[in-house]
């Protein structure tokens, strides 16, 4: 079972949209896929029209295997299930801080469904915390959307430094440029500079800035499902293909 986290320590970079579309792409390829939403805002579950369990609350996510598995919901798509988030997930850091071996708790919880799925996608909240450390420990790969702008360049540098300081495997990081506007010279300059600074680290696929991504909330389905032949839909498909090659 492969675990892929969609993570950024900066909000508003297209993290959830990437998680949703990658989960859809894996399922469409025939892989048994679970999208696990760790963000208390619950956007992934909203996009797939599934409601969270009222019983998977507090630390039970990490301690109660039966409630964890019963909270999983089927989606409208074959091979794709969703574990939607609820507002109590906002206290994950508190629960983890009280647990022994907190970095390993998430991986242990996900092992409850080992054998049922080929791939798990994690949609993560945008912060550096006990939960994110557990995510970095559990994930085989960490997909990081990066808007080619000054602030996002800075936060990505902070993430790389965090991995180095904590002795985490930097090779897990799979950054790619998101919300790219080719007409902006700043975007082009930033991408060129960052590709040189992190030689070989960035994926080749670039996600364009697109209203088709914003319309996911209207259609309540992945961009690939309603606009698969448009630029953003094609870009997500290319992103999935490239991840498959690299992972």
PDB file of N, CA and C in Angstrom, residues 103-177:
ATOM      1  N   UNK A 103       4.909  10.316  16.393  1.00  0.00           N
ATOM      2  CA  UNK A 103       5.238  10.359  14.966  1.00  0.00           C
ATOM      3  C   UNK A 103       4.735   9.128  14.218  1.00  0.00           C
ATOM      4  N   UNK A 104       4.606   8.014  14.921  1.00  0.00           N
ATOM      5  CA  UNK A 104       4.220   6.753  14.268  1.00  0.00           C
ATOM      6  C   UNK A 104       2.731   6.472  14.359  1.00  0.00           C
ATOM      7  N   UNK A 105       1.984   7.312  15.078  1.00  0.00           N
ATOM      8  CA  UNK A 105       0.562   7.023  15.337  1.00  0.00           C
ATOM      9  C   UNK A 105      -0.281   7.024  14.057  1.00  0.00           C
ATOM     10  N   UNK A 106      -0.033   7.958  13.167  1.00  0.00           N
ATOM     11  CA  UNK A 106      -0.826   8.029  11.935  1.00  0.00           C
ATOM     12  C   UNK A 106      -0.561   6.803  11.067  1.00  0.00           C
ATOM     13  N   UNK A 107       0.689   6.446  10.925  1.00  0.00           N
ATOM     14  CA  UNK A 107       1.037   5.274  10.120  1.00  0.00           C
ATOM     15  C   UNK A 107       0.394   4.022  10.681  1.00  0.00           C
ATOM     16  N   UNK A 108       0.370   3.907  11.990  1.00  0.00           N
ATOM     17  CA  UNK A 108      -0.251   2.760  12.638  1.00  0.00           C
ATOM     18  C   UNK A 108      -1.756   2.722  12.362  1.00  0.00           C
ATOM     19  N   UNK A 109      -2.396   3.896  12.408  1.00  0.00           N
ATOM     20  CA  UNK A 109      -3.836   3.966  12.135  1.00  0.00           C
ATOM     21  C   UNK A 109      -4.147   3.560  10.699  1.00  0.00           C
ATOM     22  N   UNK A 110      -3.330   4.019   9.758  1.00  0.00           N
ATOM     23  CA  UNK A 110      -3.560   3.714   8.345  1.00  0.00           C
ATOM     24  C   UNK A 110      -3.335   2.236   8.039  1.00  0.00           C
ATOM     25  N   UNK A 111      -2.515   1.579   8.839  1.00  0.00           N
ATOM     26  CA  UNK A 111      -2.276   0.150   8.632  1.00  0.00           C
ATOM     27  C   UNK A 111      -3.531  -0.681   8.872  1.00  0.00           C
ATOM     28  N   UNK A 112      -4.540  -0.065   9.496  1.00  0.00           N
ATOM     29  CA  UNK A 112      -5.803  -0.762   9.729  1.00  0.00           C
ATOM     30  C   UNK A 112      -6.471  -1.154   8.415  1.00  0.00           C
ATOM     31  N   UNK A 113      -6.151  -0.440   7.322  1.00  0.00           N
ATOM     32  CA  UNK A 113      -6.765  -0.744   6.030  1.00  0.00           C
ATOM     33  C   UNK A 113      -5.741  -1.289   5.039  1.00  0.00           C
ATOM     34  N   UNK A 114      -4.569  -1.645   5.528  1.00  0.00           N
ATOM     35  CA  UNK A 114      -3.559  -2.246   4.662  1.00  0.00           C
ATOM     36  C   UNK A 114      -4.115  -3.543   4.090  1.00  0.00           C
ATOM     37  N   UNK A 115      -4.038  -3.686   2.794  1.00  0.00           N
ATOM     38  CA  UNK A 115      -4.629  -4.845   2.139  1.00  0.00           C
ATOM     39  C   UNK A 115      -5.940  -4.524   1.454  1.00  0.00           C
ATOM     40  N   UNK A 116      -6.613  -3.461   1.924  1.00  0.00           N
ATOM     41  CA  UNK A 116      -7.877  -3.050   1.297  1.00  0.00           C
ATOM     42  C   UNK A 116      -7.653  -2.040   0.176  1.00  0.00           C
ATOM     43  N   UNK A 117      -6.510  -1.358   0.218  1.00  0.00           N
ATOM     44  CA  UNK A 117      -6.252  -0.299  -0.764  1.00  0.00           C
ATOM     45  C   UNK A 117      -4.839  -0.434  -1.343  1.00  0.00           C
ATOM     46  N   UNK A 118      -4.704   0.035  -2.565  1.00  0.00           N
ATOM     47  CA  UNK A 118      -3.398   0.081  -3.216  1.00  0.00           C
ATOM     48  C   UNK A 118      -2.688   1.393  -2.931  1.00  0.00           C
ATOM     49  N   UNK A 119      -3.472   2.449  -2.732  1.00  0.00           N
ATOM     50  CA  UNK A 119      -2.886   3.769  -2.480  1.00  0.00           C
ATOM     51  C   UNK A 119      -3.797   4.576  -1.556  1.00  0.00           C
ATOM     52  N   UNK A 120      -3.178   5.312  -0.643  1.00  0.00           N
ATOM     53  CA  UNK A 120      -3.899   6.250   0.220  1.00  0.00           C
ATOM     54  C   UNK A 120      -3.366   7.645  -0.067  1.00  0.00           C
ATOM     55  N   UNK A 121      -4.284   8.585  -0.328  1.00  0.00           N
ATOM     56  CA  UNK A 121      -3.948   9.998  -0.494  1.00  0.00           C
ATOM     57  C   UNK A 121      -4.332  10.726   0.795  1.00  0.00           C
ATOM     58  N   UNK A 122      -3.421  11.505   1.343  1.00  0.00           N
ATOM     59  CA  UNK A 122      -3.688  12.287   2.541  1.00  0.00           C
ATOM     60  C   UNK A 122      -3.810  13.758   2.174  1.00  0.00           C
ATOM     61  N   UNK A 123      -4.957  14.351   2.482  1.00  0.00           N
ATOM     62  CA  UNK A 123      -5.132  15.794   2.308  1.00  0.00           C
ATOM     63  C   UNK A 123      -4.849  16.435   3.658  1.00  0.00           C
ATOM     64  N   UNK A 124      -3.767  17.206   3.755  1.00  0.00           N
ATOM     65  CA  UNK A 124      -3.244  17.664   5.038  1.00  0.00           C
ATOM     66  C   UNK A 124      -3.500  19.147   5.287  1.00  0.00           C
ATOM     67  N   UNK A 125      -3.682  19.531   6.551  1.00  0.00           N
ATOM     68  CA  UNK A 125      -3.827  20.958   6.867  1.00  0.00           C
ATOM     69  C   UNK A 125      -2.507  21.687   6.676  1.00  0.00           C
ATOM     70  N   UNK A 126      -2.560  23.000   6.411  1.00  0.00           N
ATOM     71  CA  UNK A 126      -1.349  23.769   6.083  1.00  0.00           C
ATOM     72  C   UNK A 126      -0.606  24.305   7.305  1.00  0.00           C
ATOM     73  N   UNK A 127       0.117  23.446   7.999  1.00  0.00           N
ATOM     74  CA  UNK A 127       0.921  23.921   9.116  1.00  0.00           C
ATOM     75  C   UNK A 127       2.049  22.932   9.397  1.00  0.00           C
ATOM     76  N   UNK A 128       3.000  23.354  10.179  1.00  0.00           N
ATOM     77  CA  UNK A 128       4.059  22.468  10.675  1.00  0.00           C
ATOM     78  C   UNK A 128       3.734  22.163  12.131  1.00  0.00           C
ATOM     79  N   UNK A 129       3.432  20.911  12.426  1.00  0.00           N
ATOM     80  CA  UNK A 129       2.904  20.560  13.731  1.00  0.00           C
ATOM     81  C   UNK A 129       3.199  19.096  14.028  1.00  0.00           C
ATOM     82  N   UNK A 130       2.677  18.615  15.133  1.00  0.00           N
ATOM     83  CA  UNK A 130       2.830  17.197  15.475  1.00  0.00           C
ATOM     84  C   UNK A 130       2.164  16.324  14.424  1.00  0.00           C
ATOM     85  N   UNK A 131       1.022  16.780  13.905  1.00  0.00           N
ATOM     86  CA  UNK A 131       0.337  16.012  12.873  1.00  0.00           C
ATOM     87  C   UNK A 131       1.164  15.958  11.599  1.00  0.00           C
ATOM     88  N   UNK A 132       1.726  17.081  11.189  1.00  0.00           N
ATOM     89  CA  UNK A 132       2.516  17.078   9.961  1.00  0.00           C
ATOM     90  C   UNK A 132       3.753  16.194  10.113  1.00  0.00           C
ATOM     91  N   UNK A 133       4.353  16.157  11.301  1.00  0.00           N
ATOM     92  CA  UNK A 133       5.474  15.249  11.528  1.00  0.00           C
ATOM     93  C   UNK A 133       5.028  13.796  11.379  1.00  0.00           C
ATOM     94  N   UNK A 134       3.833  13.482  11.867  1.00  0.00           N
ATOM     95  CA  UNK A 134       3.293  12.136  11.717  1.00  0.00           C
ATOM     96  C   UNK A 134       3.021  11.821  10.246  1.00  0.00           C
ATOM     97  N   UNK A 135       2.568  12.840   9.506  1.00  0.00           N
ATOM     98  CA  UNK A 135       2.336  12.678   8.066  1.00  0.00           C
ATOM     99  C   UNK A 135       3.651  12.370   7.353  1.00  0.00           C
ATOM    100  N   UNK A 136       4.695  13.128   7.670  1.00  0.00           N
ATOM    101  CA  UNK A 136       5.993  12.928   7.027  1.00  0.00           C
ATOM    102  C   UNK A 136       6.549  11.539   7.326  1.00  0.00           C
ATOM    103  N   UNK A 137       6.258  11.024   8.516  1.00  0.00           N
ATOM    104  CA  UNK A 137       6.700   9.686   8.900  1.00  0.00           C
ATOM    105  C   UNK A 137       5.915   8.616   8.155  1.00  0.00           C
ATOM    106  N   UNK A 138       4.605   8.824   8.009  1.00  0.00           N
ATOM    107  CA  UNK A 138       3.743   7.805   7.418  1.00  0.00           C
ATOM    108  C   UNK A 138       3.842   7.744   5.903  1.00  0.00           C
ATOM    109  N   UNK A 139       4.048   8.904   5.266  1.00  0.00           N
ATOM    110  CA  UNK A 139       3.965   8.988   3.803  1.00  0.00           C
ATOM    111  C   UNK A 139       5.215   8.425   3.130  1.00  0.00           C
ATOM    112  N   UNK A 140       4.982   7.756   2.021  1.00  0.00           N
ATOM    113  CA  UNK A 140       6.091   7.335   1.160  1.00  0.00           C
ATOM    114  C   UNK A 140       6.559   8.504   0.300  1.00  0.00           C
ATOM    115  N   UNK A 141       5.594   9.391  -0.045  1.00  0.00           N
ATOM    116  CA  UNK A 141       5.897  10.554  -0.872  1.00  0.00           C
ATOM    117  C   UNK A 141       5.045  11.725  -0.392  1.00  0.00           C
ATOM    118  N   UNK A 142       5.624  12.929  -0.433  1.00  0.00           N
ATOM    119  CA  UNK A 142       4.923  14.139  -0.016  1.00  0.00           C
ATOM    120  C   UNK A 142       4.862  15.089  -1.211  1.00  0.00           C
ATOM    121  N   UNK A 143       3.679  15.197  -1.805  1.00  0.00           N
ATOM    122  CA  UNK A 143       3.466  16.047  -2.974  1.00  0.00           C
ATOM    123  C   UNK A 143       3.186  17.469  -2.490  1.00  0.00           C
ATOM    124  N   UNK A 144       3.993  18.428  -2.961  1.00  0.00           N
ATOM    125  CA  UNK A 144       3.920  19.799  -2.450  1.00  0.00           C
ATOM    126  C   UNK A 144       3.606  20.781  -3.578  1.00  0.00           C
ATOM    127  N   UNK A 145       2.373  21.326  -3.637  1.00  0.00           N
ATOM    128  CA  UNK A 145       2.074  22.382  -4.622  1.00  0.00           C
ATOM    129  C   UNK A 145       2.790  23.669  -4.233  1.00  0.00           C
ATOM    130  N   UNK A 146       3.446  24.296  -5.203  1.00  0.00           N
ATOM    131  CA  UNK A 146       4.201  25.525  -4.943  1.00  0.00           C
ATOM    132  C   UNK A 146       3.788  26.585  -5.965  1.00  0.00           C
ATOM    133  N   UNK A 147       3.123  27.650  -5.503  1.00  0.00           N
ATOM    134  CA  UNK A 147       2.829  28.775  -6.382  1.00  0.00           C
ATOM    135  C   UNK A 147       4.146  29.517  -6.622  1.00  0.00           C
ATOM    136  N   UNK A 148       4.502  29.837  -7.870  1.00  0.00           N
ATOM    137  CA  UNK A 148       5.779  30.517  -8.124  1.00  0.00           C
ATOM    138  C   UNK A 148       5.731  31.985  -7.717  1.00  0.00           C
ATOM    139  N   UNK A 149       5.707  32.212  -6.416  1.00  0.00           N
ATOM    140  CA  UNK A 149       5.676  33.566  -5.868  1.00  0.00           C
ATOM    141  C   UNK A 149       6.660  33.648  -4.707  1.00  0.00           C
ATOM    142  N   UNK A 150       6.956  34.839  -4.273  1.00  0.00           N
ATOM    143  CA  UNK A 150       7.978  35.057  -3.245  1.00  0.00           C
ATOM    144  C   UNK A 150       7.638  34.364  -1.933  1.00  0.00           C
ATOM    145  N   UNK A 151       6.404  34.520  -1.454  1.00  0.00           N
ATOM    146  CA  UNK A 151       6.035  33.943  -0.168  1.00  0.00           C
ATOM    147  C   UNK A 151       6.046  32.416  -0.201  1.00  0.00           C
ATOM    148  N   UNK A 152       5.551  31.838  -1.300  1.00  0.00           N
ATOM    149  CA  UNK A 152       5.525  30.384  -1.381  1.00  0.00           C
ATOM    150  C   UNK A 152       6.932  29.825  -1.536  1.00  0.00           C
ATOM    151  N   UNK A 153       7.786  30.548  -2.235  1.00  0.00           N
ATOM    152  CA  UNK A 153       9.197  30.153  -2.335  1.00  0.00           C
ATOM    153  C   UNK A 153       9.817  30.112  -0.936  1.00  0.00           C
ATOM    154  N   UNK A 154       9.480  31.086  -0.126  1.00  0.00           N
ATOM    155  CA  UNK A 154      10.010  31.156   1.238  1.00  0.00           C
ATOM    156  C   UNK A 154       9.502  29.996   2.089  1.00  0.00           C
ATOM    157  N   UNK A 155       8.209  29.707   2.016  1.00  0.00           N
ATOM    158  CA  UNK A 155       7.663  28.632   2.840  1.00  0.00           C
ATOM    159  C   UNK A 155       8.170  27.262   2.393  1.00  0.00           C
ATOM    160  N   UNK A 156       8.436  27.103   1.094  1.00  0.00           N
ATOM    161  CA  UNK A 156       9.002  25.831   0.643  1.00  0.00           C
ATOM    162  C   UNK A 156      10.421  25.667   1.182  1.00  0.00           C
ATOM    163  N   UNK A 157      11.186  26.751   1.215  1.00  0.00           N
ATOM    164  CA  UNK A 157      12.535  26.702   1.783  1.00  0.00           C
ATOM    165  C   UNK A 157      12.474  26.321   3.268  1.00  0.00           C
ATOM    166  N   UNK A 158      11.469  26.830   3.969  1.00  0.00           N
ATOM    167  CA  UNK A 158      11.282  26.481   5.375  1.00  0.00           C
ATOM    168  C   UNK A 158      10.981  24.992   5.530  1.00  0.00           C
ATOM    169  N   UNK A 159      10.183  24.447   4.618  1.00  0.00           N
ATOM    170  CA  UNK A 159       9.846  23.026   4.669  1.00  0.00           C
ATOM    171  C   UNK A 159      11.086  22.165   4.447  1.00  0.00           C
ATOM    172  N   UNK A 160      11.884  22.519   3.462  1.00  0.00           N
ATOM    173  CA  UNK A 160      13.115  21.774   3.183  1.00  0.00           C
ATOM    174  C   UNK A 160      14.046  21.827   4.397  1.00  0.00           C
ATOM    175  N   UNK A 161      14.163  23.002   5.014  1.00  0.00           N
ATOM    176  CA  UNK A 161      15.009  23.154   6.201  1.00  0.00           C
ATOM    177  C   UNK A 161      14.489  22.310   7.359  1.00  0.00           C
ATOM    178  N   UNK A 162      13.173  22.260   7.497  1.00  0.00           N
ATOM    179  CA  UNK A 162      12.566  21.455   8.562  1.00  0.00           C
ATOM    180  C   UNK A 162      12.913  19.986   8.380  1.00  0.00           C
ATOM    181  N   UNK A 163      12.823  19.494   7.161  1.00  0.00           N
ATOM    182  CA  UNK A 163      13.175  18.098   6.892  1.00  0.00           C
ATOM    183  C   UNK A 163      14.637  17.833   7.272  1.00  0.00           C
ATOM    184  N   UNK A 164      15.500  18.754   6.926  1.00  0.00           N
ATOM    185  CA  UNK A 164      16.927  18.590   7.217  1.00  0.00           C
ATOM    186  C   UNK A 164      17.184  18.601   8.722  1.00  0.00           C
ATOM    187  N   UNK A 165      16.562  19.537   9.419  1.00  0.00           N
ATOM    188  CA  UNK A 165      16.779  19.677  10.864  1.00  0.00           C
ATOM    189  C   UNK A 165      16.236  18.493  11.650  1.00  0.00           C
ATOM    190  N   UNK A 166      15.121  17.916  11.168  1.00  0.00           N
ATOM    191  CA  UNK A 166      14.480  16.811  11.882  1.00  0.00           C
ATOM    192  C   UNK A 166      14.981  15.440  11.428  1.00  0.00           C
ATOM    193  N   UNK A 167      15.920  15.432  10.498  1.00  0.00           N
ATOM    194  CA  UNK A 167      16.448  14.159  10.022  1.00  0.00           C
ATOM    195  C   UNK A 167      15.459  13.364   9.205  1.00  0.00           C
ATOM    196  N   UNK A 168      14.531  14.059   8.540  1.00  0.00           N
ATOM    197  CA  UNK A 168      13.529  13.396   7.697  1.00  0.00           C
ATOM    198  C   UNK A 168      14.102  13.184   6.298  1.00  0.00           C
ATOM    199  N   UNK A 169      13.522  12.254   5.563  1.00  0.00           N
ATOM    200  CA  UNK A 169      14.016  11.925   4.232  1.00  0.00           C
ATOM    201  C   UNK A 169      13.536  12.965   3.215  1.00  0.00           C
ATOM    202  N   UNK A 170      14.439  13.847   2.810  1.00  0.00           N
ATOM    203  CA  UNK A 170      14.086  14.911   1.863  1.00  0.00           C
ATOM    204  C   UNK A 170      13.685  14.354   0.507  1.00  0.00           C
ATOM    205  N   UNK A 171      14.118  13.139   0.190  1.00  0.00           N
ATOM    206  CA  UNK A 171      13.766  12.551  -1.099  1.00  0.00           C
ATOM    207  C   UNK A 171      12.275  12.240  -1.202  1.00  0.00           C
ATOM    208  N   UNK A 172      11.580  12.265  -0.067  1.00  0.00           N
ATOM    209  CA  UNK A 172      10.125  12.062  -0.094  1.00  0.00           C
ATOM    210  C   UNK A 172       9.405  13.239  -0.748  1.00  0.00           C
ATOM    211  N   UNK A 173      10.005  14.420  -0.688  1.00  0.00           N
ATOM    212  CA  UNK A 173       9.355  15.626  -1.198  1.00  0.00           C
ATOM    213  C   UNK A 173       9.260  15.588  -2.716  1.00  0.00           C
ATOM    214  N   UNK A 174       8.050  15.814  -3.222  1.00  0.00           N
ATOM    215  CA  UNK A 174       7.792  15.866  -4.662  1.00  0.00           C
ATOM    216  C   UNK A 174       7.075  17.181  -4.979  1.00  0.00           C
ATOM    217  N   UNK A 175       7.801  18.309  -5.014  1.00  0.00           N
ATOM    218  CA  UNK A 175       7.159  19.597  -5.279  1.00  0.00           C
ATOM    219  C   UNK A 175       6.830  19.778  -6.761  1.00  0.00           C
ATOM    220  N   UNK A 176       5.801  20.557  -7.021  1.00  0.00           N
ATOM    221  CA  UNK A 176       5.468  20.933  -8.396  1.00  0.00           C
ATOM    222  C   UNK A 176       4.870  22.338  -8.374  1.00  0.00           C
ATOM    223  N   UNK A 177       4.957  23.035  -9.486  1.00  0.00           N
ATOM    224  CA  UNK A 177       4.440  24.399  -9.555  1.00  0.00           C
ATOM    225  C   UNK A 177       2.940  24.388  -9.837  1.00  0.00           C
TER     226      UNK A 177
END
